[in-house]
PDB file of C-alpha atoms in Angstrom:
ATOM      1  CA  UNK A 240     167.836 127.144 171.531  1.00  0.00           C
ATOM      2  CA  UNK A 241     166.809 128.819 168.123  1.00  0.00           C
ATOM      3  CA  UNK A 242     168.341 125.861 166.549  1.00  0.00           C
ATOM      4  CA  UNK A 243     166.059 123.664 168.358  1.00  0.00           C
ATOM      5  CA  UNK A 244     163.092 125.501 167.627  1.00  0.00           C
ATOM      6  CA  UNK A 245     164.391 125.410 163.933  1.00  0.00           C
ATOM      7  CA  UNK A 246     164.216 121.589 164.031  1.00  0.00           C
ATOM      8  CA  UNK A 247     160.795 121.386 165.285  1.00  0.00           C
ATOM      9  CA  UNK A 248     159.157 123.704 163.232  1.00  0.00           C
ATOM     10  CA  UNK A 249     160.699 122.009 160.352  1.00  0.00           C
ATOM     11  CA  UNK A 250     159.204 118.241 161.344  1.00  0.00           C
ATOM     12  CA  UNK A 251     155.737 120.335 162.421  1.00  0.00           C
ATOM     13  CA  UNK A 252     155.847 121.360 158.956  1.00  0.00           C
ATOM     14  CA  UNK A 253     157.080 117.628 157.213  1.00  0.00           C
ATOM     15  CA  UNK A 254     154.298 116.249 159.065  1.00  0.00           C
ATOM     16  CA  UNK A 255     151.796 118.780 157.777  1.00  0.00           C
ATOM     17  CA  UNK A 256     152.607 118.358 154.500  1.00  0.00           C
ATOM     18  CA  UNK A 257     152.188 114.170 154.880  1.00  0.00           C
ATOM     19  CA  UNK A 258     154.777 113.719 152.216  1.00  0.00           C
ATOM     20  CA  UNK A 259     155.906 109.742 152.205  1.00  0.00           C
ATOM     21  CA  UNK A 260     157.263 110.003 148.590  1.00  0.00           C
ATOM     22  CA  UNK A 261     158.948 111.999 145.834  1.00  0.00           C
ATOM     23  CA  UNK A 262     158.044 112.257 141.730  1.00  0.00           C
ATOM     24  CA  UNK A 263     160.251 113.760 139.213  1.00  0.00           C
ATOM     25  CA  UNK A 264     158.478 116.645 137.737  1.00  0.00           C
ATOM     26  CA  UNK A 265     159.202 119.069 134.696  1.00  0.00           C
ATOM     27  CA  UNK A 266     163.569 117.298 135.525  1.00  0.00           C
ATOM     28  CA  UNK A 267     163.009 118.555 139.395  1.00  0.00           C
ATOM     29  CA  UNK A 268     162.320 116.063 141.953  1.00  0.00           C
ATOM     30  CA  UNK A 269     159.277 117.364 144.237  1.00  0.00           C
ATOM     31  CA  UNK A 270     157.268 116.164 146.500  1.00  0.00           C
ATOM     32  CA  UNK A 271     154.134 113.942 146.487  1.00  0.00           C
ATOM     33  CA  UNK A 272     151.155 113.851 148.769  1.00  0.00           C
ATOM     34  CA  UNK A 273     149.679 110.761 150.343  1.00  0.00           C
ATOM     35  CA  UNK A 274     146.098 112.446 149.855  1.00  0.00           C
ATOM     36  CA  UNK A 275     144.102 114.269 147.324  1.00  0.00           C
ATOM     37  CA  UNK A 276     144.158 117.182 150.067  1.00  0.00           C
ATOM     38  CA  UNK A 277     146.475 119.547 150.659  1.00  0.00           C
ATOM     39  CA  UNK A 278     144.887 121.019 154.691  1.00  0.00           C
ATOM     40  CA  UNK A 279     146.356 124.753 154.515  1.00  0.00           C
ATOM     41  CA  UNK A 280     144.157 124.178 157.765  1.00  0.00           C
ATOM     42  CA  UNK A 281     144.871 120.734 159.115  1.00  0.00           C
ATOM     43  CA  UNK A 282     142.815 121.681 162.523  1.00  0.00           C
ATOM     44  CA  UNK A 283     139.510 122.889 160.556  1.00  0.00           C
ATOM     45  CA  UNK A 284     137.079 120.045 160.130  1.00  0.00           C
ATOM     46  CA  UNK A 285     134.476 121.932 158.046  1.00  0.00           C
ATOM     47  CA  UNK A 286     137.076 122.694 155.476  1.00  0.00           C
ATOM     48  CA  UNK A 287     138.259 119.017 155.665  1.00  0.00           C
ATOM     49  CA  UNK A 288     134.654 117.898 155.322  1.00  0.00           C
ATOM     50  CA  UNK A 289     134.330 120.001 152.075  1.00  0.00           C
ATOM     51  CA  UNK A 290     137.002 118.626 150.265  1.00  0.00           C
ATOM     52  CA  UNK A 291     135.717 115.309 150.872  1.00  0.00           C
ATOM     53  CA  UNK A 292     132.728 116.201 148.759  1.00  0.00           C
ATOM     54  CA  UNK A 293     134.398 118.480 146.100  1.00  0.00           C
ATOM     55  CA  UNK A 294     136.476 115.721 145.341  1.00  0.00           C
ATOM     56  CA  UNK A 295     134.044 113.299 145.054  1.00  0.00           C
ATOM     57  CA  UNK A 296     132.088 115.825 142.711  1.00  0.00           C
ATOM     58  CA  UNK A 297     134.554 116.052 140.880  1.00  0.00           C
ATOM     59  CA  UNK A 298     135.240 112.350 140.557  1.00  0.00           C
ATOM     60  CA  UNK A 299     131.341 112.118 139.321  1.00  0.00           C
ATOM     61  CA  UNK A 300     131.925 114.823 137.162  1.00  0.00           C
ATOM     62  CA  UNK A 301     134.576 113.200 135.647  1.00  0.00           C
ATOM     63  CA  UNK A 302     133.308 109.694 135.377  1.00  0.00           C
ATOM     64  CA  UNK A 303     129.919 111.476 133.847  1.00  0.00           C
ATOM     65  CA  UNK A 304     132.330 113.044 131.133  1.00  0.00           C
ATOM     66  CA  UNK A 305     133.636 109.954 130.110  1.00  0.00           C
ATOM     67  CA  UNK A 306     130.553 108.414 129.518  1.00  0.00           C
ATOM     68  CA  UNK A 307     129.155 111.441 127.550  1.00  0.00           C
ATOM     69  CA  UNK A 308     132.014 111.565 125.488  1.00  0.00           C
ATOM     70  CA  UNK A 309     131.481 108.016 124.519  1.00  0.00           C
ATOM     71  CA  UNK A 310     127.740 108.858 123.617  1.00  0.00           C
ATOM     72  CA  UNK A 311     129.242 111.625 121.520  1.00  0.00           C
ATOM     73  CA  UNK A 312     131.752 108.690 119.556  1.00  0.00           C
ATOM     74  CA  UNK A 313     128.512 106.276 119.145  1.00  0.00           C
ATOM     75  CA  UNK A 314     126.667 108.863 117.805  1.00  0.00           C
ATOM     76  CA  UNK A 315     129.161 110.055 115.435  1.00  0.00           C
ATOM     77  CA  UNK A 316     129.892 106.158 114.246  1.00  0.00           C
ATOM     78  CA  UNK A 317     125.484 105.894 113.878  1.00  0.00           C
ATOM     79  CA  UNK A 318     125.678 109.378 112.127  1.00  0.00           C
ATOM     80  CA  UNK A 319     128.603 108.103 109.708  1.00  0.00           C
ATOM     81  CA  UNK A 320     126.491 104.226 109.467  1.00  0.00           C
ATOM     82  CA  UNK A 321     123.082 106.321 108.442  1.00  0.00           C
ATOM     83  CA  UNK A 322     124.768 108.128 105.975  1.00  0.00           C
ATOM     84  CA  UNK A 323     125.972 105.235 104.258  1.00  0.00           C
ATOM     85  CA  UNK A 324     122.704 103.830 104.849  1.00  0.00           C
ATOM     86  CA  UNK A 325     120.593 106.453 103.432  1.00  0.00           C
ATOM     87  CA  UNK A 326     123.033 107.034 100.223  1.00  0.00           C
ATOM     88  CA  UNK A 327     123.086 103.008  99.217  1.00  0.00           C
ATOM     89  CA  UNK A 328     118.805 103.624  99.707  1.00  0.00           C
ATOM     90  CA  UNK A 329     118.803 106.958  97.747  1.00  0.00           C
ATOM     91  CA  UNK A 330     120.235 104.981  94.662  1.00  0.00           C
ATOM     92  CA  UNK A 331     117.713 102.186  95.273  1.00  0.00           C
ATOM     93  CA  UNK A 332     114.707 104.705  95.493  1.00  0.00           C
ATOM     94  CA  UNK A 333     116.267 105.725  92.070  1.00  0.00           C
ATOM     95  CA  UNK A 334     116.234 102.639  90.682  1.00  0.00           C
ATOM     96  CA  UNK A 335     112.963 101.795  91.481  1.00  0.00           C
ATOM     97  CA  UNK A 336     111.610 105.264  90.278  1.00  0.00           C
ATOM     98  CA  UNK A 337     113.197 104.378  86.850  1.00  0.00           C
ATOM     99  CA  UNK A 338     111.614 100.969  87.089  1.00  0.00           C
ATOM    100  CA  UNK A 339     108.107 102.103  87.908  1.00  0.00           C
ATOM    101  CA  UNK A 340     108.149 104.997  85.451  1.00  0.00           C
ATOM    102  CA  UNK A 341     109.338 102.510  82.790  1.00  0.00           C
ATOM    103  CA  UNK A 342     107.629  98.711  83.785  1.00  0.00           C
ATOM    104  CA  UNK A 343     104.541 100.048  85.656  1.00  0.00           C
ATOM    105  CA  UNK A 344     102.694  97.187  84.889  1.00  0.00           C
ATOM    106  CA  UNK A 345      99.699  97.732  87.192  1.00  0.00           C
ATOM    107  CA  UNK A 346      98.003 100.848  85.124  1.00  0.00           C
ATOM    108  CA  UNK A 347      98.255 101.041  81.126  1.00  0.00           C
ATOM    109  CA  UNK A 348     101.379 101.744  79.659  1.00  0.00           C
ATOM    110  CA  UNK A 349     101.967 101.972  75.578  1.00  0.00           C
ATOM    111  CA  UNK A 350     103.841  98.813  75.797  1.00  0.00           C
ATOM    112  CA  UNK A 351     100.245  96.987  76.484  1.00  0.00           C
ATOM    113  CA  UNK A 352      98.868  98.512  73.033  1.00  0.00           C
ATOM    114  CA  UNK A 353     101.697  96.870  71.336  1.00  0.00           C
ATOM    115  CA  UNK A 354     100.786  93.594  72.421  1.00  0.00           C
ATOM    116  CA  UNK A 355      97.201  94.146  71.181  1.00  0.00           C
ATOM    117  CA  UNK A 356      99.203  94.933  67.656  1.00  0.00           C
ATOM    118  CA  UNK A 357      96.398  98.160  67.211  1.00  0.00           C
ATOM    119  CA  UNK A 358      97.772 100.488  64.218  1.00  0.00           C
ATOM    120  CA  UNK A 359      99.857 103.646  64.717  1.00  0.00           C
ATOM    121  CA  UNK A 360      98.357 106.727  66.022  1.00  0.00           C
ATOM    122  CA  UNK A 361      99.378 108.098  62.731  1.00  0.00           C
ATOM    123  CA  UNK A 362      96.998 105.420  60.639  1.00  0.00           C
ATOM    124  CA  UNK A 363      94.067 105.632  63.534  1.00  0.00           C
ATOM    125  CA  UNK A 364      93.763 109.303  62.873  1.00  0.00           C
ATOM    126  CA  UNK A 365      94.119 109.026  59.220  1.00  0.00           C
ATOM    127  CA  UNK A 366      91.099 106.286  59.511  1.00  0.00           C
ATOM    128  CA  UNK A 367      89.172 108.151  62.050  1.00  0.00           C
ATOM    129  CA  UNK A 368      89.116 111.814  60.170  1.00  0.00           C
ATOM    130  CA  UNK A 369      87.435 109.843  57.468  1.00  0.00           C
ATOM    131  CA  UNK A 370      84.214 109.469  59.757  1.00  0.00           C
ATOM    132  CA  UNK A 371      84.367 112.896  60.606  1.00  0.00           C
ATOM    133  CA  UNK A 372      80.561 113.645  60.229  1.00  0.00           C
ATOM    134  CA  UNK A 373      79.893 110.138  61.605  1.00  0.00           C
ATOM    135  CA  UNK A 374      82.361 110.943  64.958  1.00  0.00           C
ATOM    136  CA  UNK A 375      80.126 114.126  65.602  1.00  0.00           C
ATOM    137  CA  UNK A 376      76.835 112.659  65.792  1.00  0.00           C
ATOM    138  CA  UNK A 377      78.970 109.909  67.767  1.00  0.00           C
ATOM    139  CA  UNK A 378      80.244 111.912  70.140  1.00  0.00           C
ATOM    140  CA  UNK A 379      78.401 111.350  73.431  1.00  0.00           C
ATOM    141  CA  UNK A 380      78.819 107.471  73.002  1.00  0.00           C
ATOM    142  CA  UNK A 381      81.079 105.940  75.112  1.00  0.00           C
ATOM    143  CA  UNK A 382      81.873 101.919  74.258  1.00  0.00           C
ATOM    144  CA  UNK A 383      80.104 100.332  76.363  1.00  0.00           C
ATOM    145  CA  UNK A 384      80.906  96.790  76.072  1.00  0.00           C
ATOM    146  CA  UNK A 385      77.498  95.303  76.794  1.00  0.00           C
ATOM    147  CA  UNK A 386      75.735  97.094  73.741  1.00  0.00           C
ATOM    148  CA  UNK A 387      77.832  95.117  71.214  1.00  0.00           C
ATOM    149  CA  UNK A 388      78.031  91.451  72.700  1.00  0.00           C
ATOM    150  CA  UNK A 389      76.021  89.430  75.362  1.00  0.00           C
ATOM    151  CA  UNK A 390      78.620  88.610  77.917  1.00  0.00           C
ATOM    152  CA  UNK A 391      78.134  84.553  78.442  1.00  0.00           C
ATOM    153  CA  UNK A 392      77.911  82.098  81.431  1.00  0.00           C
ATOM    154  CA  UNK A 393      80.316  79.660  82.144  1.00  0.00           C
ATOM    155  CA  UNK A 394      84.199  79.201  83.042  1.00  0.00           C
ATOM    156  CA  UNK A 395      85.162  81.340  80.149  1.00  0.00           C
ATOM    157  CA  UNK A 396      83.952  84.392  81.896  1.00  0.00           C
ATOM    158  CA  UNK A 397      84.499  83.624  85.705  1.00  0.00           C
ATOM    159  CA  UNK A 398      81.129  84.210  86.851  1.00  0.00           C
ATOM    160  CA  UNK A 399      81.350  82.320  89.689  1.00  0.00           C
ATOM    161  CA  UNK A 400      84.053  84.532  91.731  1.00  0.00           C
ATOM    162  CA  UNK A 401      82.598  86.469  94.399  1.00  0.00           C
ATOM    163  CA  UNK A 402      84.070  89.527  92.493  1.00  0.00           C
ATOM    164  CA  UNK A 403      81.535  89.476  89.650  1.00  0.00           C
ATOM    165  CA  UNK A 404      78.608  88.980  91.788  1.00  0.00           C
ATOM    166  CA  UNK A 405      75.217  91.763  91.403  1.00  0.00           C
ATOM    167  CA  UNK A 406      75.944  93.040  95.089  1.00  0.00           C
ATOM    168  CA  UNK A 407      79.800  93.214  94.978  1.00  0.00           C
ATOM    169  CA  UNK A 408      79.677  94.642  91.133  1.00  0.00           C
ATOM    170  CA  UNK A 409      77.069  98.058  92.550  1.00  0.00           C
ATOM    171  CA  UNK A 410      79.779  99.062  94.263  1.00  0.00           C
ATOM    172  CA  UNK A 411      82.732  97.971  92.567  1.00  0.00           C
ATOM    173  CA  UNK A 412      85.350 101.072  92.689  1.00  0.00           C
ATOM    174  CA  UNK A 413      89.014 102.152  90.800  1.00  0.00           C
ATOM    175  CA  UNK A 414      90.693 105.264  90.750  1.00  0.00           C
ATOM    176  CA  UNK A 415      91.308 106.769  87.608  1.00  0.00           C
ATOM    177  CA  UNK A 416      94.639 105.907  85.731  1.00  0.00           C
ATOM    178  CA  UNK A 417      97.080 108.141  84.545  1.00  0.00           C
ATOM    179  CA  UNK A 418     100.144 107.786  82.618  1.00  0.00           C
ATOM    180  CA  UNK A 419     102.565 110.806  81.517  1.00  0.00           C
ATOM    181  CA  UNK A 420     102.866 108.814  78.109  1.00  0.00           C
ATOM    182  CA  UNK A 421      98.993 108.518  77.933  1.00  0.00           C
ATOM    183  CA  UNK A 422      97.073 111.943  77.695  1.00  0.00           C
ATOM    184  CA  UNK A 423      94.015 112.568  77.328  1.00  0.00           C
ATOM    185  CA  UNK A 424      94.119 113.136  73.820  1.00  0.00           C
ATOM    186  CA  UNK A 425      95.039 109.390  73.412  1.00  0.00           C
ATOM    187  CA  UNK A 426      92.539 108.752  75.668  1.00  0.00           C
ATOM    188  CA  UNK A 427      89.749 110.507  73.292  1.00  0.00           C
ATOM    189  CA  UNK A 428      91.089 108.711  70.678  1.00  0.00           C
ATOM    190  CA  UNK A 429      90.930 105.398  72.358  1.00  0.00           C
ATOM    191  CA  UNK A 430      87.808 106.203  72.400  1.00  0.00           C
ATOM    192  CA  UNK A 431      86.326 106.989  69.270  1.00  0.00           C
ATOM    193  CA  UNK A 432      88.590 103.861  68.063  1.00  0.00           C
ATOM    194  CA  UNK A 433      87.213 101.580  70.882  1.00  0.00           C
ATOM    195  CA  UNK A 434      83.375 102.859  69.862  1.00  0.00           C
ATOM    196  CA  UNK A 435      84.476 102.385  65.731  1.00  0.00           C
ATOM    197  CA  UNK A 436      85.662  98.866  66.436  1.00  0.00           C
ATOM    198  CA  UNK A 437      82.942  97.694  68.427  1.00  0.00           C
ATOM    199  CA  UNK A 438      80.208  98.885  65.737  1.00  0.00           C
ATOM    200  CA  UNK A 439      82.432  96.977  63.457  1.00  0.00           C
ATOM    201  CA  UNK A 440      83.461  93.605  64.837  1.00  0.00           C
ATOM    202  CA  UNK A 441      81.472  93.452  68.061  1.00  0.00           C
ATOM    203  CA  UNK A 442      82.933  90.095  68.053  1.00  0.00           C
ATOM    204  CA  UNK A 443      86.741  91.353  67.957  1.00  0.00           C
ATOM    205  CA  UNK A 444      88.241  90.917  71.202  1.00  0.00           C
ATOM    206  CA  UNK A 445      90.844  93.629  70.717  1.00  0.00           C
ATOM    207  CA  UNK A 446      88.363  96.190  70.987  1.00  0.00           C
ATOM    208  CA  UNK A 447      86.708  94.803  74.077  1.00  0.00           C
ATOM    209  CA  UNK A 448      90.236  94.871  75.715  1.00  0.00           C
ATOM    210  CA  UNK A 449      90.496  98.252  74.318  1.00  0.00           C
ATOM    211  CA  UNK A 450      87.173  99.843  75.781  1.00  0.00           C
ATOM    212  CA  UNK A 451      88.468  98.157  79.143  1.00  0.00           C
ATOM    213  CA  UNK A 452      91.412 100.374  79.043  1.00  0.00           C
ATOM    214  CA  UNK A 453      89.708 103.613  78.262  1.00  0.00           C
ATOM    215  CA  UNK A 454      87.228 102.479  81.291  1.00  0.00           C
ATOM    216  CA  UNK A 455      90.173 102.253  83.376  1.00  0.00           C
ATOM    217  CA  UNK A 456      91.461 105.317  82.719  1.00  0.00           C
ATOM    218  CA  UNK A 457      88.271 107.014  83.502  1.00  0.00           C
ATOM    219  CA  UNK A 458      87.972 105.164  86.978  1.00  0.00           C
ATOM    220  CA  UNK A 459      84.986 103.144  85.802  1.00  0.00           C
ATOM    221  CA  UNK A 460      85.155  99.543  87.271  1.00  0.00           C
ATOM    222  CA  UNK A 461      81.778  98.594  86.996  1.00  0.00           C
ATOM    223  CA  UNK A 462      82.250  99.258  82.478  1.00  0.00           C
ATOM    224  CA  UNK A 463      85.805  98.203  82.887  1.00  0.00           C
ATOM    225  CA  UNK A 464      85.070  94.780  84.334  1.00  0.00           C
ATOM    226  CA  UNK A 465      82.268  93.337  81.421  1.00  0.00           C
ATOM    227  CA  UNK A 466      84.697  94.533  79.028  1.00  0.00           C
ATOM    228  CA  UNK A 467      87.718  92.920  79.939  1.00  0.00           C
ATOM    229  CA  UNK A 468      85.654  89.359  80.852  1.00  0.00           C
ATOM    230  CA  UNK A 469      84.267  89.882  77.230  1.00  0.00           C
ATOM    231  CA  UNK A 470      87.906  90.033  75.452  1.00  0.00           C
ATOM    232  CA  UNK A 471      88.858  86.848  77.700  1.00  0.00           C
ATOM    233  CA  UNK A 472      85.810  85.360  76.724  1.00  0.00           C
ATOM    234  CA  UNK A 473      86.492  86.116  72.624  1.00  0.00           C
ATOM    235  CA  UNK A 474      90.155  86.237  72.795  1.00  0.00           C
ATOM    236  CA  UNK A 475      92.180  82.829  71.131  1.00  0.00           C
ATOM    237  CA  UNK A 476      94.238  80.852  73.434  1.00  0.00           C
ATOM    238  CA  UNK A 477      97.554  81.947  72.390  1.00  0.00           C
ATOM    239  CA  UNK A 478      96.630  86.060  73.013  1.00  0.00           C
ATOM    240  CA  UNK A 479      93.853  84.997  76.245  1.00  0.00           C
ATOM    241  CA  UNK A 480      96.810  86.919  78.623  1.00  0.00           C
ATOM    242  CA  UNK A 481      96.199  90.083  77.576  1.00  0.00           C
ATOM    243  CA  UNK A 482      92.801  90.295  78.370  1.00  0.00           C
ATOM    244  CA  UNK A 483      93.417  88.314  81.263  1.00  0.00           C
ATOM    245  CA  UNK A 484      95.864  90.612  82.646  1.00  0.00           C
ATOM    246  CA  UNK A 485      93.856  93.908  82.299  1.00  0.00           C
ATOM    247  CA  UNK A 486      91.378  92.162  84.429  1.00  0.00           C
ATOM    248  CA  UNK A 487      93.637  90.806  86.971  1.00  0.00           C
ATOM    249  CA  UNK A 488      94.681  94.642  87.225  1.00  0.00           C
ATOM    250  CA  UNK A 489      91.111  95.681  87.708  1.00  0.00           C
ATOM    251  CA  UNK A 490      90.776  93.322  90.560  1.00  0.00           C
ATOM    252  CA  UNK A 491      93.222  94.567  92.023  1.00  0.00           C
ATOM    253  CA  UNK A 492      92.897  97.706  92.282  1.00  0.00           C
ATOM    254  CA  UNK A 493      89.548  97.506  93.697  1.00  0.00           C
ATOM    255  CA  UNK A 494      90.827  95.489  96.105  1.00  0.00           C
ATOM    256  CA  UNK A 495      90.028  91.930  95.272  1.00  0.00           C
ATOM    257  CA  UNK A 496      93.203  90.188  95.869  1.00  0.00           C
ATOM    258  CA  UNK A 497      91.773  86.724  95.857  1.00  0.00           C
ATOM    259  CA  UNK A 498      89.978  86.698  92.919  1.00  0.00           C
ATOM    260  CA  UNK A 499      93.004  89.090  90.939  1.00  0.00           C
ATOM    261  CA  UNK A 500      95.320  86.335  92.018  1.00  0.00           C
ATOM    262  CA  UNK A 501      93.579  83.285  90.355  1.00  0.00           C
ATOM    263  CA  UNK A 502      92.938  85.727  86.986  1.00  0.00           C
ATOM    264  CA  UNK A 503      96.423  86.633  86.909  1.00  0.00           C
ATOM    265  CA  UNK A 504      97.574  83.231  87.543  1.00  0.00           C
ATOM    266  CA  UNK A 505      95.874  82.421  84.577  1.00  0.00           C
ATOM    267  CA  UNK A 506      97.371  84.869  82.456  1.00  0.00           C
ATOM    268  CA  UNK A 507     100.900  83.447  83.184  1.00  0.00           C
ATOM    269  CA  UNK A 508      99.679  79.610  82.586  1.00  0.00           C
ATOM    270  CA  UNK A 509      98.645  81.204  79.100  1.00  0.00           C
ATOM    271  CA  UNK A 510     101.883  83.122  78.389  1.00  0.00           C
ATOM    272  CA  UNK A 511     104.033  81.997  80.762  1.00  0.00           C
ATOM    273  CA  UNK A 512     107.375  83.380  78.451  1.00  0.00           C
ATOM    274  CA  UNK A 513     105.832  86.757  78.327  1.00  0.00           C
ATOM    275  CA  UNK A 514     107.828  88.569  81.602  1.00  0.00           C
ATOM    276  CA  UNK A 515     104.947  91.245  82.076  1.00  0.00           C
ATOM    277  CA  UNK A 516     102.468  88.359  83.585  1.00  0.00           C
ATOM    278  CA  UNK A 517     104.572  87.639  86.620  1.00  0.00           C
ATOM    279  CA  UNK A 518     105.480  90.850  87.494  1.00  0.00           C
ATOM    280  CA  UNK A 519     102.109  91.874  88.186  1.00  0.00           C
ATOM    281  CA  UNK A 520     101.310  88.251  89.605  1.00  0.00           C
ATOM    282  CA  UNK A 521     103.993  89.008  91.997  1.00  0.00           C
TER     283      UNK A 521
END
């Protein structure tokens, strides 16, 4: 009777446990359930009920760990791409911060006096302390290009772009240029030189081109302007760029992109072997 009772507690118990298969496990064969539950209560429903939802929790938990995990990898592969990114544009921002300190073409550099082929600073001072007495009487005179030559009419002078027109010209504009290899102690002394020359050769266009350099650097536009169209006026053929270019510049900096384009398009058809015309062209 006991033995009976053995054997039907021991299928009760078979059937609870809703084995259909085995799994070798850590070199011991055990058993595997059918069913993600394991009903230490196979007659209560509630509990039954719960594990229905705790495992489908943690299903969604587990499928919403996958996908933040591969969030984390794309993230980490952008992270690693932007670093490479910024480090190849950290070199170019070098590059063009050596360019622009060195080919700044679009305010005066000491290149641009070269071309005008003006004496050393060493010779302008020696000539200039000569006129001492003459430079202190002088010294609230500015070169105003206007004084020394009548600025014509014609082709030679563009005065028929809308830039150089009476209502455009009272409020023509340009922020001052500065240059770490220009100071202001050059810039004195472009002045004084600009002022000499003028009283000189009012005809030279050199020192017209000059004045309109020492008018740019004070953020004068409407002086700047008559003295650059006076050295493209005087200036020969062959050296008509460099007049041209400083007032191309002018132009545009004030804004005048039109009219800056068809001046510095004619500074390249003048010198088109001289590099320094189409970079500021383009």
């Amino acid at each position: 009777m006991r033995l009976c009772q053995f054997v039907v507690a021991a299928c009760c118990v078979h059937v609870l446990i809703a084995s259909n298969h085995w799994v070798l496990k850590d070199e011991q064969i055990v058993q595997k359930l059918d069913s993600p539950f394991f009903m230490r209560e196979p007659h209560n429903l509630i509990a039954f009920l719960e594990q229905i939802r705790y495992n489908e929790y943690v299903e969604r938990s587990y499928l919403e760990l996958l996908r933040k995990r591969e969030q984390i990898v794309e993230h980490l592969r952008f992270s690693m791409r932007f670093g490479e990114d910024l480090a190849e544009q950290a070199k170019c921002a070098m590059d063009f911060y050596l360019l622009e300190k060195g080919m700044s073409y679009l305010k005066i550099t000491p290149d641009q006096f070269k071309r005008i082929n003006l004496p050393e600073h060493r010779d302008l001072q020696q000539a200039l302390q000569k006129t001492t007495t003459a430079t202190k009487k002088e010294g609230a005179l500015e070169p105003i290009c206007n004084n020394y030559y009548e600025l014509g009419v014609g082709p030679a002078t563009y005065d028929h772009l809308d830039s150089f027109q009476p209502e455009v010209l009272e409020s023509a504009y340009v922020d001052r240029e500065h240059d770490s290899n220009i100071g202001t102690a050059t810039a004195e002394l472009m002045r004084r030189y600009a002022l000499d020359g003028l009283q000189r050769q009012p005809d030279s266009w050199k020192f017209h081109t000059l004045s309109s350099y020492y008018w740019r650097m004070r953020g004068n536009a409407l002086q700047a302007l008559p003295c650059a169209r006076l050295a493209t006026m005087l200036a020969p053929p062959e050296q008509k760029d460099i007049p041209l270019l400083s007032l191309g510049t002018i132009l545009f900096r004030m804004g005048r992109l039109a009219d800056a384009d068809l001046i510095l398009s004619a500074a390249v058809e003048h010198a088109p072997q001289v590099a320094e015309n189409h970079v500021v062209l383009a």
